[in-house]
Short mmCIF file of C-alpha atoms and ligand atoms in Angstrom, two decimals:
data_model
loop_
_atom_site.label_atom_id
_atom_site.label_comp_id
_atom_site.label_asym_id
_atom_site.label_seq_id
_atom_site.Cartn_x
_atom_site.Cartn_y
_atom_site.Cartn_z
CA MET A 28 0.43 22.03 -38.18
CA THR A 29 -2.58 22.87 -40.24
CA GLU A 30 -4.42 20.21 -39.49
CA ALA A 31 -7.20 20.02 -36.54
CA VAL A 32 -6.13 16.41 -35.67
CA PHE A 33 -2.57 15.54 -35.71
CA GLN A 34 -0.35 13.39 -33.67
CA ARG A 35 1.80 14.81 -31.17
CA CYS A 36 4.97 13.61 -28.97
CA ILE A 37 3.68 13.64 -25.23
CA HIS A 38 6.70 15.64 -23.78
CA PRO A 39 6.24 19.32 -23.83
CA HIS A 40 9.59 20.50 -24.26
CA CYS A 41 10.12 18.31 -27.12
CA GLY A 42 6.37 18.93 -28.66
CA ALA A 43 7.34 17.43 -32.64
CA THR A 44 3.96 16.87 -34.53
CA LEU A 45 3.11 13.88 -36.63
CA GLY A 46 0.09 13.71 -39.40
CA VAL A 47 -3.01 11.75 -38.19
CA ASP A 48 -1.95 9.27 -40.94
CA GLU A 49 1.53 8.66 -39.66
CA THR A 50 1.87 4.74 -38.13
CA THR A 51 5.18 4.90 -36.58
CA PHE A 52 3.82 5.26 -33.06
CA ALA A 53 7.41 6.77 -32.13
CA CYS A 54 8.48 10.83 -31.78
CA PRO A 55 10.50 11.01 -34.88
CA ARG A 56 12.64 13.15 -33.01
CA CYS A 57 13.42 12.03 -29.05
CA GLY A 58 11.87 8.41 -29.54
CA GLY A 59 8.95 9.35 -26.90
CA LEU A 60 5.22 7.97 -27.04
CA LEU A 61 2.90 9.92 -29.14
CA ASP A 62 -0.89 11.29 -28.46
CA VAL A 63 -3.49 11.93 -30.62
CA ALA A 64 -3.82 15.94 -30.65
CA TYR A 65 -7.12 18.23 -31.29
CA ASP A 66 -7.39 21.88 -31.85
CA TRP A 67 -10.53 21.44 -30.08
CA PRO A 68 -12.19 24.57 -30.77
CA ARG A 69 -12.48 23.56 -34.64
CA LEU A 70 -13.78 20.22 -34.17
CA HIS A 71 -17.33 21.80 -31.90
CA PRO A 72 -16.45 19.68 -28.89
CA PRO A 73 -19.47 18.80 -26.76
CA ARG A 74 -21.13 21.74 -24.33
CA MET A 75 -22.54 19.73 -21.85
CA LEU A 76 -21.86 15.71 -20.91
CA ARG A 77 -25.13 15.34 -20.97
CA ASP A 78 -25.71 15.59 -24.29
CA PHE A 79 -24.45 12.27 -25.13
CA GLU A 80 -27.47 11.04 -23.46
CA SER A 81 -29.26 11.80 -26.56
CA LYS A 82 -27.56 9.29 -28.02
CA TRP A 83 -29.46 6.35 -26.29
CA ALA A 84 -32.84 7.51 -28.44
CA ASP A 85 -31.14 6.14 -31.57
CA ARG A 86 -29.74 2.60 -31.05
CA HIS A 87 -30.45 1.65 -34.46
CA ASN A 88 -27.28 3.73 -35.39
CA PRO A 89 -24.12 1.47 -35.30
CA LEU A 90 -22.02 4.74 -34.28
CA ASN A 91 -24.52 5.47 -31.45
CA PHE A 92 -24.78 2.08 -29.94
CA SER A 93 -20.91 1.57 -29.75
CA GLY A 94 -20.50 2.51 -26.01
CA VAL A 95 -17.14 3.99 -27.67
CA TRP A 96 -18.65 5.98 -30.62
CA ARG A 97 -21.15 7.56 -29.21
CA PHE A 98 -18.79 9.69 -27.26
CA ARG A 99 -17.07 10.20 -30.88
CA GLU A 100 -17.14 13.99 -30.65
CA LEU A 101 -14.63 13.22 -27.74
CA LEU A 102 -12.20 11.16 -30.11
CA PRO A 103 -12.96 12.68 -33.51
CA PHE A 104 -9.85 11.42 -35.51
CA ALA A 105 -12.02 9.67 -37.75
CA PRO A 106 -14.54 10.58 -40.73
CA PRO A 107 -17.95 8.63 -39.37
CA GLU A 108 -17.64 6.64 -42.74
CA GLN A 109 -14.46 5.08 -41.64
CA VAL A 110 -15.45 3.97 -38.35
CA LEU A 111 -15.08 0.11 -37.73
CA THR A 112 -17.40 -1.02 -34.90
CA ILE A 113 -18.45 -4.43 -33.81
CA GLY A 114 -20.88 -3.55 -31.04
CA GLU A 115 -18.19 -2.57 -28.12
CA GLY A 116 -18.54 -0.69 -24.92
CA GLN A 117 -21.88 -2.41 -24.29
CA THR A 118 -20.73 -2.50 -20.18
CA ILE A 119 -21.84 -1.72 -17.12
CA LEU A 120 -21.14 -0.37 -14.23
CA GLN A 121 -22.69 -2.00 -10.93
CA LYS A 122 -23.15 -1.39 -7.29
CA ALA A 123 -21.63 -4.66 -5.51
CA ASP A 124 -22.06 -3.80 -1.90
CA SER A 125 -20.83 -7.31 -0.84
CA VAL A 126 -17.38 -6.78 -2.18
CA ALA A 127 -18.03 -3.01 -1.07
CA SER A 128 -17.46 -4.74 2.56
CA TYR A 129 -14.64 -6.79 1.41
CA VAL A 130 -13.05 -3.66 0.31
CA GLY A 131 -13.90 -1.88 3.42
CA VAL A 132 -15.87 1.23 2.10
CA GLN A 133 -19.39 1.68 3.31
CA PRO A 134 -22.63 0.28 1.47
CA GLY A 135 -23.36 1.88 -1.56
CA LYS A 136 -19.60 3.26 -2.46
CA LEU A 137 -17.90 0.38 -4.20
CA PHE A 138 -18.80 0.10 -8.21
CA LEU A 139 -17.32 -2.88 -10.18
CA GLN A 140 -16.69 -1.01 -14.10
CA TYR A 141 -17.77 -4.74 -16.04
CA GLU A 142 -15.28 -4.56 -19.34
CA GLY A 143 -16.04 -8.71 -19.57
CA LEU A 144 -18.89 -8.01 -21.17
CA ASN A 145 -17.24 -6.43 -24.23
CA PRO A 146 -17.82 -9.29 -27.38
CA SER A 147 -13.90 -10.59 -27.04
CA GLY A 148 -14.68 -10.15 -23.41
CA SER A 149 -12.38 -7.42 -22.33
CA PHE A 150 -11.76 -4.03 -22.17
CA LYS A 151 -9.26 -4.01 -25.45
CA ASP A 152 -12.36 -3.63 -27.48
CA ASN A 153 -12.61 -0.30 -26.65
CA GLY A 154 -9.28 0.16 -28.16
CA MET A 155 -9.64 -1.77 -30.95
CA THR A 156 -11.81 -0.36 -32.58
CA ALA A 157 -10.45 2.99 -32.84
CA ALA A 158 -7.05 1.16 -33.75
CA PHE A 159 -9.13 -0.71 -36.30
CA THR A 160 -10.52 2.10 -38.05
CA HIS A 161 -7.51 4.34 -37.78
CA ALA A 162 -5.76 1.00 -39.58
CA ARG A 163 -8.34 1.18 -42.50
CA MET A 164 -7.84 5.00 -42.65
CA VAL A 165 -4.36 4.18 -43.69
CA GLY A 166 -5.31 1.40 -45.94
CA ALA A 167 -3.42 -1.49 -43.80
CA ARG A 168 -4.09 -4.89 -44.89
CA ARG A 169 -2.28 -6.87 -42.03
CA ALA A 170 -2.59 -5.68 -37.90
CA ALA A 171 -0.07 -7.34 -35.23
CA CYS A 172 0.27 -7.27 -31.60
CA ALA A 173 2.33 -8.80 -28.92
CA SER A 174 -0.04 -9.97 -26.13
CA THR A 175 -0.78 -11.71 -22.77
CA GLY A 176 -4.25 -12.92 -24.05
CA ASN A 177 -6.82 -10.50 -24.58
CA THR A 178 -5.46 -8.00 -26.98
CA SER A 179 -4.23 -10.93 -29.42
CA ALA A 180 -8.07 -11.59 -28.56
CA SER A 181 -9.64 -8.64 -29.52
CA LEU A 182 -7.45 -8.59 -32.75
CA ALA A 183 -8.28 -11.77 -33.57
CA VAL A 184 -12.62 -11.01 -33.27
CA PHE A 185 -12.34 -7.61 -34.96
CA CYS A 186 -10.26 -9.37 -38.44
CA SER A 187 -12.54 -12.33 -38.19
CA ALA A 188 -15.61 -10.17 -37.70
CA THR A 189 -15.27 -7.69 -40.01
CA GLY A 190 -13.07 -9.75 -43.00
CA LEU A 191 -10.81 -6.70 -43.62
CA MET A 192 -7.67 -7.58 -42.61
CA ARG A 193 -5.12 -10.27 -41.52
CA ALA A 194 -4.50 -10.91 -37.49
CA ILE A 195 -0.95 -12.03 -36.98
CA ILE A 196 -0.28 -12.21 -32.86
CA PHE A 197 2.41 -12.59 -31.26
CA ILE A 198 2.64 -14.73 -27.85
CA GLY A 199 5.06 -15.69 -24.98
CA SER A 200 5.56 -19.14 -24.27
CA GLY A 201 3.55 -21.53 -21.85
CA LYS A 202 1.80 -18.21 -19.99
CA ILE A 203 -1.01 -17.32 -21.76
CA SER A 204 -4.81 -18.84 -20.15
CA TYR A 205 -6.58 -21.35 -22.29
CA GLY A 206 -9.38 -18.98 -22.60
CA LYS A 207 -7.65 -16.77 -24.51
CA LEU A 208 -5.53 -18.94 -27.03
CA ALA A 209 -8.33 -20.16 -27.94
CA GLN A 210 -10.15 -17.20 -29.36
CA ALA A 211 -6.98 -16.61 -31.04
CA LEU A 212 -7.18 -19.56 -32.51
CA ASP A 213 -11.05 -19.78 -33.51
CA HIS A 214 -11.16 -16.55 -34.91
CA GLY A 215 -8.56 -17.10 -37.24
CA ALA A 216 -5.66 -15.05 -36.22
CA LEU A 217 -1.76 -16.11 -37.68
CA THR A 218 -0.78 -17.27 -33.75
CA VAL A 219 3.08 -17.42 -33.45
CA GLN A 220 4.35 -18.34 -29.72
CA ILE A 221 7.79 -16.99 -29.52
CA ALA A 222 9.99 -18.79 -26.92
CA GLY A 223 10.19 -16.07 -24.10
CA ASP A 224 8.10 -13.84 -22.44
CA PHE A 225 5.43 -11.04 -22.93
CA ASP A 226 8.31 -8.42 -22.67
CA ASP A 227 10.45 -10.17 -25.13
CA ALA A 228 7.24 -10.59 -27.59
CA MET A 229 6.56 -7.14 -27.55
CA GLN A 230 10.10 -6.14 -28.61
CA ARG A 231 10.02 -8.44 -31.13
CA VAL A 232 6.22 -7.21 -32.69
CA GLN A 233 7.86 -3.57 -32.96
CA GLN A 234 10.91 -4.82 -35.12
CA VAL A 235 8.54 -6.85 -37.33
CA SER A 236 6.02 -4.50 -38.00
CA ARG A 237 8.31 -1.69 -38.71
CA ARG A 238 10.45 -4.37 -41.19
CA LEU A 239 6.92 -5.44 -42.91
CA GLY A 240 5.15 -2.58 -42.74
CA ILE A 241 2.16 -4.11 -40.75
CA TYR A 242 -0.14 -1.90 -38.40
CA LEU A 243 0.86 -2.35 -34.86
CA VAL A 244 -2.53 -2.11 -32.54
CA ASN A 245 -0.53 -2.60 -29.62
CA SER A 246 -1.08 0.20 -26.78
CA ILE A 247 1.85 1.85 -27.56
CA ASN A 248 -0.50 3.20 -30.45
CA PRO A 249 -1.68 6.16 -29.46
CA PHE A 250 -5.44 5.63 -31.53
CA ARG A 251 -5.86 2.64 -29.43
CA LEU A 252 -6.17 4.59 -26.24
CA GLU A 253 -8.31 6.85 -27.92
CA GLY A 254 -11.12 4.33 -27.66
CA GLN A 255 -10.34 3.42 -24.42
CA LYS A 256 -10.67 6.69 -22.77
CA THR A 257 -14.81 5.90 -23.59
CA VAL A 258 -14.38 3.84 -20.14
CA MET A 259 -14.18 6.55 -18.02
CA TYR A 260 -16.99 8.30 -20.45
CA ARG A 261 -19.35 5.41 -19.72
CA VAL A 262 -18.40 5.44 -15.74
CA LEU A 263 -18.98 9.45 -15.49
CA GLU A 264 -22.39 8.70 -17.39
CA ALA A 265 -23.69 5.83 -15.22
CA LEU A 266 -22.83 8.30 -11.85
CA ARG A 267 -24.78 11.30 -13.78
CA TRP A 268 -21.75 13.33 -14.97
CA GLU A 269 -19.89 13.04 -11.34
CA ALA A 270 -16.64 11.71 -10.81
CA PRO A 271 -16.04 9.16 -8.30
CA ASP A 272 -13.48 9.58 -5.67
CA TRP A 273 -11.32 6.42 -6.84
CA VAL A 274 -10.73 4.75 -9.59
CA VAL A 275 -8.68 1.94 -9.27
CA VAL A 276 -7.56 -0.21 -12.19
CA PRO A 277 -4.43 -3.31 -12.73
CA GLY A 278 -1.78 -1.89 -14.38
CA GLY A 279 0.44 -4.11 -16.92
CA ASN A 280 1.22 -2.22 -19.98
CA LEU A 281 -0.40 1.03 -18.44
CA GLY A 282 -2.40 1.60 -21.44
CA ASN A 283 -5.64 1.71 -19.37
CA VAL A 284 -4.22 4.61 -16.79
CA SER A 285 -2.80 6.41 -19.65
CA ALA A 286 -6.10 6.70 -21.33
CA PHE A 287 -7.91 7.17 -18.39
CA GLY A 288 -5.52 10.04 -17.41
CA LYS A 289 -6.09 11.49 -21.13
CA ALA A 290 -9.77 11.13 -20.91
CA PHE A 291 -9.92 13.28 -17.51
CA MET A 292 -7.14 16.03 -18.73
CA GLU A 293 -9.24 16.72 -22.01
CA LEU A 294 -12.75 16.86 -19.99
CA THR A 295 -11.22 19.45 -17.67
CA GLU A 296 -9.60 21.34 -20.63
CA LEU A 297 -12.76 21.45 -22.56
CA GLY A 298 -14.50 22.26 -19.08
CA LEU A 299 -16.88 19.78 -19.18
CA LEU A 300 -15.80 18.19 -15.62
CA GLN A 301 -15.09 20.28 -12.64
CA ARG A 302 -13.74 17.53 -10.55
CA LEU A 303 -11.15 14.67 -11.09
CA PRO A 304 -11.44 11.05 -9.36
CA ARG A 305 -8.22 10.43 -8.27
CA LEU A 306 -6.46 7.25 -9.91
CA ALA A 307 -5.00 4.10 -8.44
CA VAL A 308 -2.87 1.26 -10.50
CA ILE A 309 -2.54 -1.74 -8.94
CA ASN A 310 0.21 -4.25 -9.92
CA ALA A 311 1.09 -7.85 -9.11
CA ALA A 312 3.94 -8.28 -6.77
CA GLY A 313 5.76 -10.62 -9.35
CA ALA A 314 5.26 -7.68 -12.15
CA ASN A 315 5.90 -4.70 -10.10
CA THR A 316 8.01 -2.23 -12.01
CA PHE A 317 5.34 0.77 -11.87
CA PHE A 318 4.91 0.28 -7.94
CA LYS A 319 8.94 -0.38 -7.60
CA LEU A 320 9.66 3.38 -9.78
CA PHE A 321 6.82 5.22 -8.49
CA GLY A 322 6.08 4.01 -5.19
CA GLN A 323 9.39 3.45 -3.75
CA ALA A 324 12.19 5.29 -6.27
CA ASN A 325 9.66 8.28 -6.58
CA LEU A 326 9.70 8.38 -10.06
CA ARG A 327 7.31 11.32 -11.36
CA TRP A 328 6.52 12.87 -14.80
CA GLU A 329 8.53 16.50 -13.80
CA GLY A 330 6.48 17.98 -16.19
CA GLY A 331 7.78 15.77 -19.31
CA LYS A 332 11.20 15.38 -17.71
CA PRO A 333 10.95 12.05 -15.77
CA ASP A 334 14.26 10.70 -15.14
CA LYS A 335 14.96 8.19 -17.87
CA ARG A 336 18.12 6.92 -16.37
CA SER A 337 16.54 5.58 -13.23
CA ILE A 338 14.07 3.59 -15.94
CA GLU A 339 16.99 2.32 -17.64
CA ASP A 340 19.03 1.48 -14.24
CA TYR A 341 15.50 -0.11 -13.36
CA TYR A 342 15.84 -2.56 -16.46
CA CYS A 343 19.43 -3.70 -16.42
CA LYS A 344 19.46 -4.27 -12.54
CA LEU A 345 16.34 -6.58 -13.94
CA ASP A 346 18.34 -8.29 -16.88
CA ALA A 347 21.45 -8.38 -14.27
CA GLU A 348 19.20 -10.40 -11.89
CA LYS A 349 17.53 -12.51 -14.41
CA ILE A 350 14.22 -11.17 -13.26
CA ARG A 351 11.57 -12.07 -14.83
CA ALA A 352 7.65 -10.77 -14.32
CA SER A 353 5.92 -13.86 -12.81
CA THR A 354 2.24 -13.59 -11.45
CA ILE A 355 -0.94 -16.05 -11.67
CA ALA A 356 -2.85 -12.68 -13.19
CA SER A 357 -1.28 -13.52 -16.27
CA ALA A 358 -2.80 -10.54 -18.11
CA ILE A 359 -0.68 -8.33 -16.51
CA GLU A 360 2.54 -10.56 -16.31
CA ILE A 361 4.93 -7.82 -17.93
CA ASN A 362 7.79 -5.79 -16.49
CA ARG A 363 8.66 -3.44 -19.22
CA PRO A 364 5.23 -1.24 -19.42
CA VAL A 365 5.42 0.47 -22.78
CA ASN A 366 3.32 3.30 -21.40
CA LEU A 367 5.45 4.29 -18.30
CA PRO A 368 5.72 7.94 -19.24
CA LYS A 369 2.33 8.55 -20.23
CA ALA A 370 1.29 6.87 -16.46
CA LEU A 371 3.43 8.83 -15.01
CA ARG A 372 1.62 11.59 -16.84
CA ALA A 373 -2.22 10.50 -16.00
CA LEU A 374 -1.14 10.00 -12.44
CA ASP A 375 0.36 13.55 -12.07
CA GLY A 376 -2.58 14.62 -13.75
CA CYS A 377 -5.04 12.94 -11.31
CA GLY A 378 -3.42 12.77 -7.93
CA GLY A 379 -2.34 9.24 -8.47
CA VAL A 380 -1.12 6.66 -6.38
CA VAL A 381 0.48 2.83 -7.54
CA HIS A 382 0.28 -0.13 -5.11
CA GLU A 383 1.13 -4.08 -5.43
CA VAL A 384 -0.82 -6.98 -4.35
CA SER A 385 0.08 -10.60 -4.17
CA ASP A 386 -1.54 -13.67 -6.15
CA GLN A 387 -3.00 -14.64 -2.99
CA GLU A 388 -4.57 -11.21 -2.76
CA ILE A 389 -5.86 -11.24 -6.08
CA LEU A 390 -7.62 -14.62 -6.14
CA ASP A 391 -9.03 -14.27 -2.81
CA ALA A 392 -10.38 -10.60 -4.62
CA LYS A 393 -11.47 -13.01 -7.63
CA ALA A 394 -13.32 -15.39 -5.56
CA LYS A 395 -15.43 -12.01 -3.87
CA VAL A 396 -16.00 -10.65 -6.90
CA GLY A 397 -17.19 -13.63 -8.67
CA ALA A 398 -19.07 -14.49 -5.11
CA GLY A 399 -20.48 -10.75 -5.15
CA GLY A 400 -22.41 -11.33 -8.80
CA LEU A 401 -19.63 -10.81 -11.59
CA GLY A 402 -16.71 -12.93 -12.85
CA CYS A 403 -13.64 -11.22 -13.63
CA GLU A 404 -10.44 -12.78 -14.52
CA PRO A 405 -7.41 -12.89 -11.82
CA ALA A 406 -5.61 -9.38 -13.21
CA SER A 407 -8.95 -7.76 -12.96
CA ALA A 408 -9.53 -8.71 -9.19
CA ALA A 409 -5.66 -6.74 -8.26
CA SER A 410 -8.19 -3.71 -8.86
CA VAL A 411 -10.36 -4.83 -5.90
CA ALA A 412 -7.13 -6.44 -3.96
CA GLY A 413 -5.59 -3.35 -4.40
CA ALA A 414 -8.41 -0.98 -3.34
CA ARG A 415 -8.59 -3.04 -0.08
CA LYS A 416 -5.04 -2.34 0.45
CA LEU A 417 -5.35 1.51 -0.04
CA ARG A 418 -8.61 1.13 2.76
CA GLN A 419 -6.32 -0.47 5.36
CA GLU A 420 -3.61 2.09 4.89
CA GLY A 421 -5.92 4.79 4.95
CA ILE A 422 -5.53 6.22 1.40
CA ILE A 423 -8.87 5.67 0.39
CA ALA A 424 -11.73 6.52 3.09
CA ALA A 425 -14.65 4.32 4.14
CA GLU A 426 -17.07 7.08 2.59
CA ASP A 427 -14.96 7.30 -0.40
CA ARG A 428 -17.06 6.53 -3.71
CA VAL A 429 -14.69 4.02 -5.55
CA VAL A 430 -15.08 2.42 -9.19
CA CYS A 431 -12.69 -1.09 -9.70
CA ILE A 432 -12.42 -1.51 -13.30
CA LEU A 433 -12.83 -5.44 -13.99
CA THR A 434 -11.14 -5.39 -17.22
CA GLY A 435 -11.82 -9.49 -18.26
CA HIS A 436 -14.14 -11.97 -18.11
CA ALA A 437 -13.86 -14.60 -15.89
CA LEU A 438 -13.69 -16.93 -18.49
CA LYS A 439 -10.82 -15.87 -20.17
CA ASP A 440 -9.16 -18.20 -17.33
CA PRO A 441 -11.16 -20.96 -15.87
CA THR A 442 -7.95 -22.88 -15.05
CA ALA A 443 -6.92 -20.15 -11.77
CA THR A 444 -10.53 -20.71 -10.66
CA VAL A 445 -10.90 -23.95 -10.79
CA ALA A 446 -7.45 -24.61 -9.14
CA TYR A 447 -8.74 -22.25 -5.94
CA HIS A 448 -12.16 -23.58 -5.68
CA THR A 449 -10.97 -27.13 -6.50
CA THR A 450 -11.33 -30.17 -3.50
CA ASP A 451 -8.76 -31.78 -4.86
CA GLN A 452 -5.57 -30.28 -3.20
CA LYS A 453 -2.99 -31.88 -5.87
CA THR A 454 -4.58 -29.13 -8.32
CA PHE A 455 -4.53 -26.62 -5.94
CA GLU A 456 -0.79 -26.96 -5.14
CA GLU A 457 0.03 -28.05 -8.77
CA VAL A 458 -1.85 -24.78 -10.39
CA LEU A 459 -1.34 -22.49 -7.49
CA GLY A 460 1.32 -23.60 -5.04
CA THR A 461 4.63 -22.69 -7.48
CA ARG A 462 2.85 -19.02 -6.91
CA GLY A 463 2.53 -18.84 -3.35
CA VAL A 464 -0.76 -19.40 -2.93
CA ARG A 465 -1.03 -21.06 0.06
CA ARG A 466 -5.06 -20.55 1.32
CA ALA A 467 -7.97 -20.77 -0.94
CA THR A 468 -9.93 -18.56 2.11
CA TYR A 469 -13.11 -18.00 0.06
CA ALA A 470 -13.05 -21.67 -1.91
CA ASN A 471 -16.34 -22.92 -3.12
CA ARG A 472 -15.31 -26.77 -2.81
CA ALA A 473 -17.90 -29.31 -4.59
CA VAL A 474 -19.66 -31.62 -2.49
CA GLN A 475 -18.54 -35.03 -3.36
CA VAL A 476 -21.91 -37.71 -2.97
CA PRO A 477 -22.05 -40.91 -3.64
CA ASN A 478 -24.94 -41.78 -6.53
CA ASP A 479 -27.34 -42.54 -3.99
CA LEU A 480 -30.14 -40.64 -3.68
CA ASP A 481 -30.21 -40.79 0.73
CA GLU A 482 -26.78 -39.31 0.65
CA ILE A 483 -27.88 -36.68 -1.97
CA ILE A 484 -31.12 -35.49 -0.17
CA LYS A 485 -28.47 -35.30 2.96
CA ALA A 486 -25.84 -33.62 1.66
CA ILE A 487 -28.04 -30.91 -0.15
CA GLU A 488 -30.09 -30.37 3.36
CA LEU A 489 -26.66 -30.42 5.24
CA TYR A 490 -25.04 -27.65 3.02
CA SER A 491 -27.82 -25.27 2.24
N1 LIG B 521 -6.39 -6.04 -17.13
C1 LIG B 521 -6.85 -7.63 -17.95
C2 LIG B 521 -7.36 -8.74 -18.49
C3 LIG B 521 -5.72 -7.34 -19.21
O1 LIG B 521 -5.38 -8.08 -20.41
C4 LIG B 521 -4.49 -6.19 -19.68
C5 LIG B 521 -3.67 -6.56 -20.38
C6 LIG B 521 -4.69 -5.06 -18.31
C7 LIG B 521 -5.36 -5.81 -17.44
C8 LIG B 521 -3.53 -4.32 -18.12
O2 LIG B 521 -3.59 -3.24 -18.91
O3 LIG B 521 -1.92 -2.92 -20.22
O4 LIG B 521 -3.56 -1.13 -19.95
O5 LIG B 521 -2.28 -1.74 -18.09
N2 LIG B 521 -3.57 -7.14 -21.01
C9 LIG B 521 -2.68 -6.85 -22.44
C10 LIG B 521 -2.85 -7.84 -23.47
C11 LIG B 521 -1.14 -6.68 -22.08
O6 LIG B 521 -1.86 -8.03 -24.20
O7 LIG B 521 -4.15 -8.23 -23.31
P1 LIG B 521 -2.77 -2.03 -19.05
#
């Protein structure tokens, strides 16, 4: 391979390589996942992370404005003139002391990385700009994904904002939240609702895009994960280039954790970061394949040879027992995460752990996050609920610096929020009771008053 940028099978014993223009996104030799790989010495990587700060002074250049592409020397697969950006990645790391107290770490030690600020309202835009750029490089006219809602929203936004591609979206029936479905429809995506769940839709979209030659933007696409690496660069930047002790992230298809792990491995390889954070992946208990396999069955990366048999056996068992993913955190309602081997590699490299949290814990943590200043959707709150659990179990220490990734905006799923806070017990039971949520400990109920000035004033004096 003479190119400085190429694709490579993640399994070192296979090590097959492909050109940067290939779009099959599977190793032709062993069927494994692919990485975007770089021959760094030929690509002039940065000498110091602090050098990126100079980009701030040049925000009129769209590449420097983008929170993804201002780090382009660390994802150098695209010629700058091919980059497609819609201003993604303008996100913040916020210190959240009330959430710190909920999690059980010292004040000043808990940070929320708020990816809900992206143009489509979730972290997906970080990856979509990279996948879209690659799609343009290879001349794609149509792009597809299966989605629990955020990937599809992001794809729809990128297609409508740039006018360069047609978005084709596969969703399962019933589970997608209204905020996300609204985005797909509003932005003009061809929306294909399959009678099945996300895992079914994911299988179908791979078959269909192969058959019809449609560009696939799910996180099985390694170019997407290149964009998602930048979430970690922004976290480091906000912490003045010093790694936190922990990065805690919800786990669905396991793209984020895989991208974060790759980001840290590369920074180490380039001598740009001396100390790595530990990674913690949090599953919803109703969609907990990764927790079961890593946390309980001890599945590990094993130098690139994870025990495939135990993964297949686990999926057979799910099928035999007709177990389907089910959680209020619909974004991570996934039982067959496509990036599982990459996630194992990430945890191996970063001393990672996996845990699970119940829907009750997710919604309680979500209310605490909301009351603490930043709104997030249920899946995102799994990170905070998980951090609290890891703290209770003594895995995270009270003095550790912890970054929880808030992957999506609160307005993505208002149904879950209103059901939690509602005064109407029937709504609570209908929407949440079926998911095993029994209490709304942190509910902020609306106060019901007659349309009478004295009564209104009395109520305000009483409750404020
Ligand atoms: N949080 C949110 C809000 C998500 O939308 C997703 C994934 C995740 C967490 C999990 O991230 O897959 O990288 O582990 N949503 C995908 C979708 C599956 O289709 O929008 P992951």
